[in-house]
Coordinates of C-alpha atoms in Angstrom, one line a residue:
V27 CA -15.3 -22.4 -2.5
K28 CA -14.9 -25.6 -0.2
N29 CA -16.0 -28.8 -2.5
S30 CA -13.5 -31.3 -3.1
D31 CA -14.9 -32.1 -6.6
V32 CA -14.8 -28.2 -8.0
L33 CA -11.4 -27.9 -6.3
R34 CA -10.0 -30.6 -7.5
H35 CA -10.6 -28.6 -11.5
F36 CA -8.9 -25.8 -10.4
E37 CA -4.0 -25.1 -10.7
L38 CA -4.9 -22.2 -8.5
A39 CA -6.9 -23.8 -6.0
R40 CA -4.1 -26.5 -5.6
S41 CA -0.7 -25.8 -3.2
A42 CA 2.3 -28.3 -2.2
G43 CA -0.9 -31.0 -3.2
R44 CA -3.4 -30.3 -1.4
L45 CA -7.0 -28.9 -1.9
L46 CA -7.2 -25.6 0.0
N47 CA -10.2 -23.2 0.0
R48 CA -10.7 -20.4 -2.3
A49 CA -12.6 -17.1 -3.2
P50 CA -15.3 -18.1 -6.4
D51 CA -13.1 -14.8 -7.2
I52 CA -10.2 -16.0 -7.5
L53 CA -11.8 -19.5 -9.3
F54 CA -13.7 -18.1 -11.7
I55 CA -10.2 -15.7 -13.3
E56 CA -9.0 -19.5 -14.8
Q57 CA -12.3 -20.8 -15.6
N58 CA -12.0 -18.1 -18.1
V59 CA -9.1 -18.3 -19.2
N60 CA -9.6 -22.4 -19.6
I61 CA -12.0 -21.6 -22.0
V62 CA -11.1 -19.2 -24.1
Q63 CA -8.7 -20.9 -27.8
P64 CA -5.2 -21.4 -26.1
G65 CA -2.6 -18.8 -27.6
S66 CA -5.5 -17.1 -28.9
G67 CA -7.9 -16.1 -26.6
L68 CA -8.6 -13.4 -25.1
V69 CA -10.3 -12.1 -21.4
A70 CA -11.1 -9.5 -21.0
I71 CA -12.1 -9.8 -17.1
V72 CA -13.3 -7.1 -13.8
V73 CA -12.0 -8.3 -10.3
P74 CA -11.3 -6.9 -7.4
Y75 CA -8.1 -4.8 -6.7
Q76 CA -7.3 -6.8 -3.6
I77 CA -6.2 -9.7 -6.1
L78 CA -4.7 -7.5 -8.4
S79 CA -2.5 -6.2 -5.5
G80 CA -2.4 -7.8 -1.8
P81 CA 0.5 -10.0 -0.6
Q82 CA -2.2 -13.0 0.1
T83 CA -3.3 -13.3 -3.8
Y84 CA 0.7 -13.1 -4.6
F85 CA -0.2 -16.7 -6.2
V86 CA -2.8 -15.9 -8.4
R87 CA -0.8 -13.1 -10.1
E88 CA 2.1 -15.6 -10.7
W89 CA -0.6 -17.8 -12.1
I90 CA -1.4 -15.0 -14.1
L91 CA 1.9 -14.3 -16.0
R92 CA 2.4 -17.6 -16.3
N93 CA -0.6 -18.2 -18.5
T94 CA -1.3 -15.8 -19.8
Q95 CA 0.1 -12.3 -21.6
V96 CA -1.0 -9.6 -19.2
L97 CA -2.5 -6.6 -22.3
A98 CA -4.3 -4.0 -20.1
V99 CA -4.5 -3.2 -16.9
I100 CA -7.4 0.2 -16.0
D101 CA -7.8 0.6 -12.4
L102 CA -11.5 1.4 -12.5
P103 CA -12.4 4.7 -10.5
P104 CA -13.9 3.5 -6.7
D105 CA -17.6 4.9 -7.3
T106 CA -17.9 2.3 -10.3
F107 CA -19.9 -0.2 -9.0
Q108 CA -21.9 2.0 -6.6
P109 CA -24.6 2.5 -5.6
H110 CA -24.2 -1.3 -4.7
T111 CA -21.0 -2.5 -3.7
G112 CA -17.8 -0.6 -3.0
T113 CA -15.4 -2.7 -3.9
K114 CA -12.8 -1.7 -6.1
A115 CA -12.5 -3.2 -9.1
S116 CA -9.1 -3.4 -12.5
L117 CA -10.8 -4.2 -15.7
V118 CA -8.1 -6.7 -16.8
L119 CA -7.1 -7.9 -20.9
L120 CA -5.2 -11.1 -21.3
R121 CA -4.0 -13.6 -23.7
R122 CA -3.8 -16.8 -23.1
R123 CA -0.5 -18.7 -23.6
K124 CA -0.1 -21.4 -25.9
Q125 CA 1.2 -23.5 -22.7
P126 CA 1.4 -22.3 -19.7
L127 CA 5.6 -20.4 -18.5
A128 CA 7.3 -23.3 -16.2
S129 CA 9.1 -19.3 -14.2
V130 CA 7.8 -15.6 -14.4
A131 CA 10.9 -15.2 -15.1
D132 CA 10.6 -16.2 -18.5
V133 CA 7.9 -13.7 -19.0
E134 CA 8.2 -12.3 -22.0
V135 CA 9.1 -8.2 -21.8
D136 CA 7.0 -7.2 -24.2
P137 CA 4.6 -3.7 -22.4
I138 CA 1.6 -3.3 -20.5
F139 CA -0.9 -0.5 -20.9
M140 CA -2.0 0.5 -18.1
S141 CA -4.2 4.0 -16.9
V142 CA -5.5 5.5 -14.0
P143 CA -8.6 7.0 -14.9
R144 CA -10.5 9.4 -12.5
W145 CA -13.9 9.8 -13.4
I146 CA -16.5 7.2 -13.8
G147 CA -20.0 9.2 -15.1
H148 CA -21.9 9.6 -10.8
D149 CA -21.5 9.1 -7.6
R150 CA -21.5 7.0 -4.8
R151 CA -25.5 7.6 -4.1
G152 CA -26.1 5.7 -8.5
S153 CA -26.3 9.6 -9.1
P154 CA -24.7 11.5 -12.3
V155 CA -22.2 13.7 -12.8
Y156 CA -21.0 16.1 -15.2
K157 CA -19.1 18.2 -16.1
V158 CA -18.6 22.1 -14.9
D159 CA -17.9 24.8 -17.3
Q160 CA -14.8 27.8 -17.2
R161 CA -17.0 29.7 -14.2
G162 CA -18.5 26.1 -12.3
L163 CA -21.1 25.5 -13.9
P164 CA -22.7 22.4 -14.4
T165 CA -23.2 21.2 -17.9
S166 CA -25.3 18.2 -20.1
E167 CA -22.0 16.2 -20.2
I168 CA -21.3 13.4 -18.5
L169 CA -18.3 14.0 -16.2
S170 CA -16.6 10.2 -17.4
D171 CA -12.8 10.3 -18.9
F172 CA -13.5 6.0 -20.4
S173 CA -13.5 8.1 -24.1
D174 CA -9.8 9.1 -23.3
V175 CA -8.8 5.9 -21.9
E176 CA -10.7 3.9 -24.9
Q177 CA -8.5 6.9 -27.4
A178 CA -5.6 6.3 -25.2
Y179 CA -5.3 2.4 -25.8
T180 CA -5.3 2.3 -29.5
E181 CA -2.4 5.1 -29.4
F182 CA -0.6 2.1 -27.7
L183 CA -1.7 -0.5 -30.5
L184 CA -0.5 2.2 -32.4
G185 CA 3.0 1.9 -31.2
Q186 CA 2.3 5.2 -29.6
D187 CA 2.4 6.6 -26.7
P188 CA -1.1 6.2 -24.6
S189 CA -0.7 9.6 -22.7
T190 CA -1.2 12.3 -25.8
K191 CA -4.9 10.9 -25.6
H192 CA -4.9 10.7 -21.5
S193 CA -2.5 12.1 -18.7
R194 CA -4.0 8.8 -16.7
S195 CA -2.9 6.2 -19.3
F196 CA 0.8 4.8 -19.7
V197 CA 2.9 2.3 -20.8
V198 CA 5.1 -0.1 -18.5
P199 CA 7.3 -2.9 -19.6
C200 CA 6.3 -6.2 -18.7
S201 CA 9.7 -6.8 -16.6
T202 CA 8.9 -3.9 -14.5
V203 CA 5.7 -5.8 -13.1
T204 CA 8.1 -9.5 -13.0
N205 CA 10.8 -7.5 -11.6
D206 CA 9.0 -6.5 -8.6
P207 CA 9.4 -8.8 -5.0
Q208 CA 5.4 -9.5 -5.2
L209 CA 4.0 -9.2 -9.1
R210 CA 1.4 -6.1 -8.4
L211 CA -0.5 -5.6 -11.9
N212 CA -2.7 -2.7 -10.1
A213 CA -1.8 0.8 -12.1
N214 CA -1.8 2.9 -9.5
Y215 CA 1.3 1.1 -8.2
Y216 CA 2.5 1.9 -11.3
Y217 CA 1.5 5.5 -12.2
P218 CA 4.4 7.2 -12.7
T219 CA 3.1 10.1 -10.8
E220 CA 4.6 14.8 -12.0
T221 CA 6.5 14.7 -8.5
L222 CA 8.2 11.1 -9.0
T223 CA 8.9 11.9 -12.5
K224 CA 9.6 15.7 -11.8
L225 CA 12.5 13.6 -9.6
F226 CA 13.7 11.2 -11.3
S227 CA 14.7 13.7 -14.5
S228 CA 16.5 16.1 -13.2
E229 CA 19.8 16.3 -12.7
R230 CA 19.5 18.0 -9.2
A231 CA 18.4 14.0 -7.9
R232 CA 21.9 13.1 -9.3
T233 CA 23.9 15.5 -7.0
D234 CA 22.2 17.1 -4.5
W235 CA 20.6 14.6 -3.6
T236 CA 21.2 10.8 -0.8
C237 CA 18.7 8.1 -1.4
C238 CA 18.4 4.3 0.8
K239 CA 15.4 2.1 1.5
L240 CA 13.7 3.6 4.9
A241 CA 14.6 -0.4 6.2
D242 CA 18.2 1.3 6.6
V243 CA 18.5 4.3 8.6
T244 CA 15.2 2.6 11.0
H245 CA 16.1 0.0 13.9
K246 CA 11.9 -1.5 12.9
V247 CA 8.7 -1.2 11.2
F248 CA 6.0 -2.7 12.9
F249 CA 2.5 -3.3 14.3
P250 CA 1.0 -4.9 16.7
T251 CA -0.7 -8.2 16.2
R252 CA -4.8 -8.1 16.6
F253 CA -5.9 -9.5 20.2
K254 CA -8.9 -9.1 22.3
R255 CA -8.8 -5.9 24.1
N256 CA -9.8 -5.5 28.2
Y257 CA -11.2 -2.0 28.6
V258 CA -11.8 -1.0 32.0
D259 CA -13.1 2.2 33.8
W260 CA -10.6 5.5 33.9
Y261 CA -8.1 5.4 37.4
E262 CA -5.2 6.7 37.8
Q263 CA -2.7 4.5 36.7
A264 CA -4.9 3.6 33.3
I265 CA -3.6 3.9 30.4
P266 CA -5.1 5.4 27.7
F267 CA -6.1 3.9 24.6
L268 CA -5.3 5.7 21.6
G269 CA -7.4 4.7 17.8
G270 CA -5.5 6.2 13.6
A271 CA -8.0 9.5 13.9
S272 CA -6.0 10.7 16.8
I273 CA -2.4 10.3 16.3
S274 CA -2.8 13.3 14.0
Q275 CA -4.5 15.2 17.6
L276 CA -2.8 18.0 19.6
I277 CA -5.1 17.2 22.0
V278 CA -6.3 13.9 22.0
T279 CA -9.6 12.8 23.9
T280 CA -10.4 9.2 24.5
D281 CA -13.0 6.9 26.5
K282 CA -10.9 3.6 25.5
W283 CA -8.4 2.6 28.9
L284 CA -6.4 -0.5 29.7
R285 CA -5.1 -2.5 32.9
H286 CA -2.0 -1.0 33.4
D287 CA -0.7 -3.9 34.4
D288 CA -2.1 -5.7 31.6
P289 CA -0.4 -8.4 29.7
K290 CA -0.9 -7.1 26.1
L291 CA -0.5 -4.0 27.2
D292 CA 3.6 -4.1 26.0
E293 CA 2.8 -4.6 22.5
L294 CA 0.4 -1.5 22.0
R295 CA 3.1 0.6 24.1
V296 CA 4.7 3.3 22.4
E297 CA 7.5 4.6 23.3
T298 CA 8.8 9.0 22.4
G299 CA 10.0 9.4 19.1
W300 CA 8.8 6.8 17.1
I301 CA 6.7 7.5 14.3
L302 CA 3.4 6.4 13.4
V303 CA 1.8 5.8 10.0
T304 CA -2.0 4.7 9.5
R305 CA -2.1 1.5 7.8
S306 CA -6.0 0.9 6.8
G307 CA -9.1 3.0 6.4
T308 CA -7.4 6.1 5.8
T309 CA -3.9 5.0 4.7
G310 CA -0.4 7.1 5.6
I311 CA -1.5 10.1 8.2
V312 CA 1.4 10.5 9.4
S313 CA 2.3 11.8 13.1
T314 CA 5.0 11.2 16.0
V315 CA 4.9 10.1 19.4
P316 CA 5.6 13.1 21.5
E317 CA 7.2 13.1 24.6
A318 CA 3.3 13.7 26.6
W319 CA 2.5 9.3 25.0
D320 CA 5.0 8.0 25.7
G321 CA 4.2 4.6 28.1
F322 CA -0.1 4.8 25.5
A323 CA -1.2 2.0 23.7
I324 CA -1.9 2.8 20.1
S325 CA -3.8 0.1 18.3
E326 CA -2.7 -1.9 15.6
H327 CA -3.7 0.0 12.2
V328 CA -1.1 2.4 12.8
I329 CA 2.7 1.7 12.6
R330 CA 5.4 2.1 13.7
I331 CA 8.5 2.6 12.9
V332 CA 11.7 3.1 15.3
P333 CA 14.3 6.3 14.1
N334 CA 18.0 5.0 13.8
N335 CA 19.0 8.5 14.6
K336 CA 22.7 7.7 14.4
K337 CA 22.1 7.3 10.4
L338 CA 19.4 9.6 10.2
S339 CA 17.7 12.1 12.5
G340 CA 14.2 11.0 13.4
D341 CA 12.9 14.5 13.0
Y342 CA 14.1 14.8 9.5
L343 CA 12.6 11.5 9.0
S344 CA 9.4 12.2 10.1
I345 CA 8.9 15.5 7.6
Y346 CA 9.6 13.8 5.2
L347 CA 6.9 11.3 5.2
R348 CA 4.7 13.2 4.7
S349 CA 6.5 15.4 1.8
R350 CA 4.7 14.9 -1.5
I351 CA 7.1 12.9 -2.7
A352 CA 6.8 9.8 0.0
Q353 CA 3.1 11.0 0.6
D354 CA 2.7 9.4 -2.9
A355 CA 4.4 6.6 -2.0
L356 CA 2.4 6.0 0.4
Q357 CA -0.7 6.3 -1.6
R358 CA 1.1 3.7 -4.2
G359 CA 1.7 1.0 -2.0
K360 CA -2.1 0.3 -1.4
F361 CA -4.4 -3.2 -1.8
G362 CA -7.7 -4.4 -0.7
S363 CA -10.9 -4.5 -2.2
V364 CA -13.1 -2.9 0.1
I365 CA -10.6 -1.2 2.5
D366 CA -7.4 -0.1 2.2
E367 CA -4.0 -1.6 3.4
I368 CA 0.2 -0.8 3.4
T369 CA 2.3 -3.4 5.2
P370 CA 5.2 -2.2 7.2
E371 CA 7.3 -4.5 4.6
Y372 CA 5.8 -2.0 1.7
V373 CA 6.6 1.4 4.3
E374 CA 10.3 -0.4 4.3
Q375 CA 10.8 -0.1 1.4
L376 CA 10.1 3.5 1.1
D377 CA 12.7 5.5 -0.4
V378 CA 14.4 8.3 1.4
W379 CA 15.5 11.0 -0.2
I380 CA 18.2 13.1 1.9
P381 CA 20.2 16.5 0.8
N382 CA 23.9 16.0 0.8
D383 CA 24.8 19.6 2.0
S384 CA 24.8 19.1 6.1
S385 CA 23.6 22.6 6.8
V386 CA 19.7 21.7 4.5
L387 CA 20.1 18.6 6.0
N388 CA 20.5 20.0 9.8
S389 CA 18.3 23.1 8.8
L390 CA 15.1 21.1 8.4
T391 CA 16.3 18.4 10.8
H392 CA 15.8 21.9 13.5
V393 CA 12.8 22.9 12.4
A394 CA 10.9 19.8 12.8
K395 CA 12.5 19.3 16.0
R396 CA 11.6 22.2 17.1
A397 CA 8.0 21.9 15.7
E398 CA 8.3 19.1 18.0
T399 CA 9.2 20.5 21.3
A400 CA 6.6 23.3 20.9
R401 CA 4.1 20.1 19.4
N402 CA 4.9 18.6 23.4
L403 CA 4.2 21.7 25.1
A404 CA 1.2 22.7 23.3
I405 CA 0.2 19.1 25.0
T406 CA 1.3 19.1 28.8
S407 CA 0.0 23.0 29.4
V408 CA -3.5 22.0 27.9
L409 CA -3.7 19.0 29.9
D410 CA -1.9 20.8 32.6
A411 CA -4.2 23.9 32.6
V412 CA -7.3 21.2 32.2
K413 CA -6.6 19.7 35.5
D414 CA -6.4 22.4 37.6
L415 CA -9.1 24.4 36.6
D416 CA -10.7 20.1 37.4
R417 CA -9.1 20.4 40.9
S418 CA -10.5 24.1 41.8
L419 CA -14.6 23.2 40.7
T420 CA -14.2 19.8 42.5

């Protein structure tokens, strides 16, 4: 929406005294809130997932928290609006405040019902999906857990634990949301996975492990800026360019090459020992840079983590990021309504659990280091064999 005659009616279109162009889905939220009764009016609205989770829509969430009481957030399954659109969305229930709050700090501590249902009853083509019986055969019953979500919400209204009716429904204090630096409202971010629940509730977590932030044990977490890449035909000094799909492969093949003196090359180069994490599309794939890839160029869709080996071995960190607890945490940080993304800033704040027993830490580190050495040997051995064969054939 670019028309200033329209934009001037919306608080969400204003920033520092200026009118800014806004997507209609953002203005749609404010319009719906404005047409219900102050103090009692309810709005049940489906919003793109990005609005509740993305860093660029922080201002929308701040406005929602100041102007409404958030009662419920249900992250809808990805196929909800298929086959018409793959846009991910959440269902949000809001009550308009009698008067907007001056600050998010004034938000009450009331609980918010949240849910992450799995099934919507159809697939991405719009075809019905049916439950299967114990033999694995389809039944005539549509596969959907929304009736369970409804029962869970009823339990919530009665002051009971909603997870007794639906294991993926839960309660989050509003203060938990307001304490989050990004004010995230998507339910998936707060979903208490089994791995995290077991760890935090165990005595071992407090006695056998030390927890720190990933930023505390690394030099840098980043990805390059996006710019036009000038690919060239292969020549002896050409630099291979790898995409995110290549980083977990043993022997990578590429038909994309950059000049060895490309002025943008240094931004894309990676170094031996760096840890790589895919940040868009299929997020959370973890790999490391073997010696054989030192100096290669890698896509900006891959986050680079530069370990601080004086504080924590990069070999241990690389296997930790592949663990279930770290992978669960990476998936919690996804945002985007069409393409999943995570940010370096989110990755920096991941919890890293380190065993207090140095023998355990050293053993895990040794295994990871030995595996990385073997991986590099496998890569160089195969490549050398191919080169020898090419020379023999020519």
